[in-house]
Coordinates of C-alpha atoms in Angstrom, one line a residue:
Chain A
S1 CA -19.3 -2.5 -19.6
Q2 CA -21.9 0.2 -20.2
Q3 CA -25.6 -0.5 -20.0
G4 CA -26.9 2.5 -22.0
E5 CA -26.9 2.7 -25.7
E6 CA -27.6 6.1 -27.2
D7 CA -28.8 6.9 -30.6
P8 CA -27.6 8.6 -32.7
Q9 CA -24.0 8.5 -31.9
A10 CA -23.5 11.8 -33.6
L11 CA -25.9 14.6 -34.6
S12 CA -25.4 17.7 -36.5
I13 CA -28.0 20.4 -36.9
Q14 CA -28.5 24.1 -37.6
E15 CA -29.0 26.6 -34.8
G16 CA -32.6 27.0 -34.0
E17 CA -33.6 23.5 -34.9
N18 CA -34.6 20.9 -32.4
A19 CA -32.3 18.0 -31.4
T20 CA -33.6 14.7 -30.2
M21 CA -31.4 11.9 -28.8
N22 CA -32.5 8.5 -27.5
C23 CA -31.2 6.3 -24.7
S24 CA -32.0 2.6 -24.3
Y25 CA -31.1 0.5 -21.2
K26 CA -31.3 -3.1 -20.0
T27 CA -32.5 -3.4 -16.4
S28 CA -35.1 -2.0 -14.1
I29 CA -34.3 1.5 -12.9
N30 CA -35.1 3.9 -10.1
N31 CA -34.5 6.9 -12.2
L32 CA -32.6 8.2 -15.3
Q33 CA -30.5 11.3 -15.6
W34 CA -29.1 13.2 -18.5
Y35 CA -25.7 14.8 -18.5
R36 CA -23.9 17.1 -20.8
Q37 CA -20.1 17.1 -21.4
N38 CA -18.5 20.0 -23.3
S39 CA -15.1 19.4 -25.0
G40 CA -12.4 19.2 -22.3
R41 CA -14.8 20.0 -19.4
G42 CA -16.6 17.9 -16.8
L43 CA -20.0 16.4 -16.9
V44 CA -22.9 18.6 -15.8
H45 CA -26.3 17.3 -14.8
L46 CA -29.2 18.4 -16.8
I47 CA -32.3 16.7 -15.7
L48 CA -33.6 13.7 -13.8
I49 CA -36.8 11.7 -14.4
R50 CA -38.0 9.0 -12.0
S51 CA -39.3 5.7 -13.0
N52 CA -42.9 6.7 -12.2
E53 CA -42.7 9.7 -14.4
R54 CA -43.3 9.8 -18.1
E55 CA -42.3 13.3 -19.1
K56 CA -40.3 16.1 -17.6
H57 CA -39.5 19.7 -18.7
S58 CA -36.7 22.0 -17.8
G59 CA -36.3 25.2 -19.9
R60 CA -35.6 24.1 -23.5
L61 CA -35.2 20.5 -22.4
R62 CA -37.9 17.8 -22.6
V63 CA -37.3 14.3 -21.4
T64 CA -39.5 11.3 -21.8
L65 CA -39.3 7.9 -20.2
D66 CA -40.9 4.6 -21.4
T67 CA -40.1 2.0 -18.8
S68 CA -41.9 -0.7 -20.7
K69 CA -39.6 -0.2 -23.6
K70 CA -36.6 0.6 -21.4
S71 CA -35.9 3.8 -23.4
S72 CA -35.7 7.6 -22.8
S73 CA -35.4 10.6 -25.1
L74 CA -34.0 14.0 -24.7
L75 CA -35.3 16.9 -26.8
I76 CA -33.5 20.2 -26.9
T77 CA -35.6 22.8 -28.6
A78 CA -34.4 25.9 -30.4
S79 CA -30.8 24.7 -30.2
R80 CA -27.9 27.1 -29.9
A81 CA -24.3 26.8 -30.7
A82 CA -23.5 26.6 -27.0
D83 CA -25.5 23.3 -26.9
T84 CA -22.7 21.7 -28.8
A85 CA -21.5 18.9 -26.5
S86 CA -21.8 15.2 -25.7
Y87 CA -24.9 14.0 -24.0
F88 CA -25.0 11.0 -21.7
C89 CA -27.9 9.2 -20.1
A90 CA -27.2 7.6 -16.7
T91 CA -29.5 5.0 -15.2
E92 CA -29.7 4.1 -11.5
T93 CA -30.3 0.4 -11.3
S94 CA -33.2 -0.6 -9.1
G95 CA -32.4 -1.3 -5.5
T96 CA -29.0 0.4 -5.8
Y97 CA -27.4 3.9 -5.9
K98 CA -25.3 2.6 -8.9
Y99 CA -25.4 4.7 -12.0
I100 CA -24.5 3.3 -15.4
F101 CA -23.8 5.7 -18.2
G102 CA -24.6 5.3 -21.9
T103 CA -22.2 5.7 -24.7
G104 CA -23.2 9.3 -25.5
T105 CA -24.6 11.3 -28.4
R106 CA -22.2 14.0 -29.8
L107 CA -24.3 16.9 -30.9
K108 CA -22.9 19.7 -33.0
V109 CA -25.0 22.9 -33.5
L110 CA -23.9 24.9 -36.5
A111 CA -24.3 28.7 -36.2
Chain B
E158 CA -19.6 27.0 -3.4
A159 CA -16.5 25.2 -4.5
G160 CA -17.0 22.2 -6.8
V161 CA -15.3 19.0 -6.9
V162 CA -11.6 19.4 -7.1
Q163 CA -9.3 17.0 -8.7
S164 CA -5.5 17.0 -9.2
P165 CA -3.4 16.7 -11.2
R166 CA -5.3 17.7 -14.3
Y167 CA -2.9 16.0 -16.6
K168 CA -0.4 13.1 -16.0
I169 CA 2.2 11.5 -18.2
I170 CA 4.1 8.5 -17.0
E171 CA 5.9 5.5 -18.5
K172 CA 4.3 2.0 -18.2
K173 CA 5.0 0.1 -15.0
Q174 CA 5.3 3.4 -13.0
P175 CA 2.9 4.2 -10.2
V176 CA 0.5 7.0 -10.3
A177 CA -2.1 8.6 -7.9
F178 CA -5.0 10.9 -8.3
W179 CA -6.5 13.1 -5.6
C180 CA -10.2 14.2 -5.3
N181 CA -11.8 16.7 -2.9
P182 CA -15.6 16.4 -3.0
I183 CA -18.2 19.1 -2.4
S184 CA -18.5 19.8 1.3
G185 CA -21.2 17.7 2.9
H186 CA -21.4 15.2 0.1
N187 CA -21.3 11.7 1.7
T188 CA -21.0 9.7 -1.6
L189 CA -17.9 9.8 -3.7
Y190 CA -17.4 8.1 -7.0
W191 CA -14.4 7.4 -9.2
Y192 CA -15.1 6.8 -12.9
L193 CA -12.9 6.0 -15.9
Q194 CA -13.7 7.5 -19.2
N195 CA -12.2 6.4 -22.4
L196 CA -12.3 8.6 -25.5
G197 CA -15.6 8.7 -27.1
Q198 CA -17.3 6.7 -24.4
G199 CA -19.4 7.4 -21.3
P200 CA -17.9 7.2 -17.7
E201 CA -17.6 3.7 -16.2
L202 CA -17.7 3.3 -12.4
L203 CA -14.6 2.2 -10.7
I204 CA -15.6 2.5 -7.1
R205 CA -18.3 4.3 -5.0
Y206 CA -17.9 5.3 -1.3
E207 CA -20.5 6.1 1.3
N208 CA -18.6 8.2 3.8
E209 CA -15.3 6.1 4.2
E210 CA -16.8 2.8 3.2
A211 CA -16.3 1.3 -0.3
V212 CA -19.9 0.1 -1.0
D213 CA -19.2 -0.8 -4.6
D214 CA -15.8 -1.7 -5.9
S215 CA -16.8 -4.6 -8.2
Q216 CA -15.4 -2.8 -11.3
L217 CA -12.1 -1.9 -9.8
P218 CA -9.2 -4.0 -11.1
K219 CA -7.9 -4.8 -7.7
D220 CA -4.7 -6.3 -8.9
R221 CA -3.3 -2.9 -9.8
F222 CA -5.8 -0.3 -8.7
S223 CA -6.5 0.8 -5.1
A224 CA -8.4 3.6 -3.5
E225 CA -9.0 5.1 -0.2
R226 CA -11.2 7.8 1.4
L227 CA -9.8 8.9 4.7
K228 CA -12.2 10.4 7.2
G229 CA -14.9 10.2 4.5
V230 CA -13.8 13.4 2.8
D231 CA -10.9 13.4 0.3
S232 CA -10.1 10.4 -1.7
T233 CA -7.1 9.0 -3.6
L234 CA -7.0 6.5 -6.4
K235 CA -3.8 4.7 -7.2
I236 CA -2.6 2.6 -10.1
Q237 CA 0.5 0.4 -9.5
P238 CA 1.9 -0.5 -11.9
A239 CA 0.4 1.4 -14.8
E240 CA -0.2 -0.2 -18.1
L241 CA -0.7 1.3 -21.6
G242 CA -4.4 0.5 -21.5
D243 CA -4.9 2.6 -18.4
S244 CA -4.6 5.8 -20.5
A245 CA -7.9 7.5 -20.0
V246 CA -9.6 10.4 -18.1
Y247 CA -10.3 9.6 -14.4
L248 CA -13.3 11.4 -13.1
C249 CA -14.3 12.1 -9.5
A250 CA -17.8 12.9 -8.6
S251 CA -19.7 13.4 -5.4
S252 CA -23.4 13.5 -4.3
L253 CA -25.6 13.8 -1.3
R254 CA -26.7 10.6 0.3
G255 CA -30.2 9.9 0.1
S256 CA -33.1 8.0 -1.7
G257 CA -32.8 7.5 -5.4
G258 CA -32.2 10.6 -7.5
N259 CA -28.9 11.9 -6.4
E260 CA -27.3 14.4 -8.8
Q261 CA -23.7 13.8 -9.2
F262 CA -21.3 16.7 -9.4
F263 CA -18.2 15.9 -11.4
G264 CA -14.8 17.2 -11.2
P265 CA -12.8 18.2 -14.3
G266 CA -11.0 14.9 -14.3
T267 CA -7.3 13.8 -14.6
R268 CA -6.1 12.9 -18.1
L269 CA -3.7 10.1 -17.8
T270 CA -1.3 9.2 -20.6
V271 CA 0.7 5.9 -20.2
L272 CA 3.7 5.7 -22.6

């Protein structure tokens, strides 16, 4: 069973707009990672945020983490058609190296 | 640097037949994972290896699934016998061992269809 729940399940936006997706989880974590999966391709790591961090940036990506609410958000700014993919959060449970993936958000960026 | 290699990419079998998947991780990565991904869902861990030791196989259905990682490098995941519900994508991933925060590198996966 999967720990993470992502919201929304699907998102459709115009090119140039920002996309925000959220991840909620259930247990204490060491860190949280976001991955992207293009149709028919493998998962690619995007960004990692540790449990003692609140915000992190990487290029057009901004991730926030609120451990009190057990939630994280991924913001993609100035989206491009190439950002069309499924996005998954993965949490590393405290005290382990075990990662649990969320259910994913399917993002479609329209040109 | 070569990525994680998996074979075959696609496999179609009839139920009750055996099937095996192979994974070659990134050189130097001590940790190897096998995941199952159903359509529209995130990956679910089946088994995790640290070198040749299976350190987490709690989600592996041991009545029909088995895995091995000889010499702590390549790994094989086997299903015998396969059931209709096993149709899914089987993903292999590897990472460097260390403290929390290991980025996982995924292979392209093997898409299994059980008829």
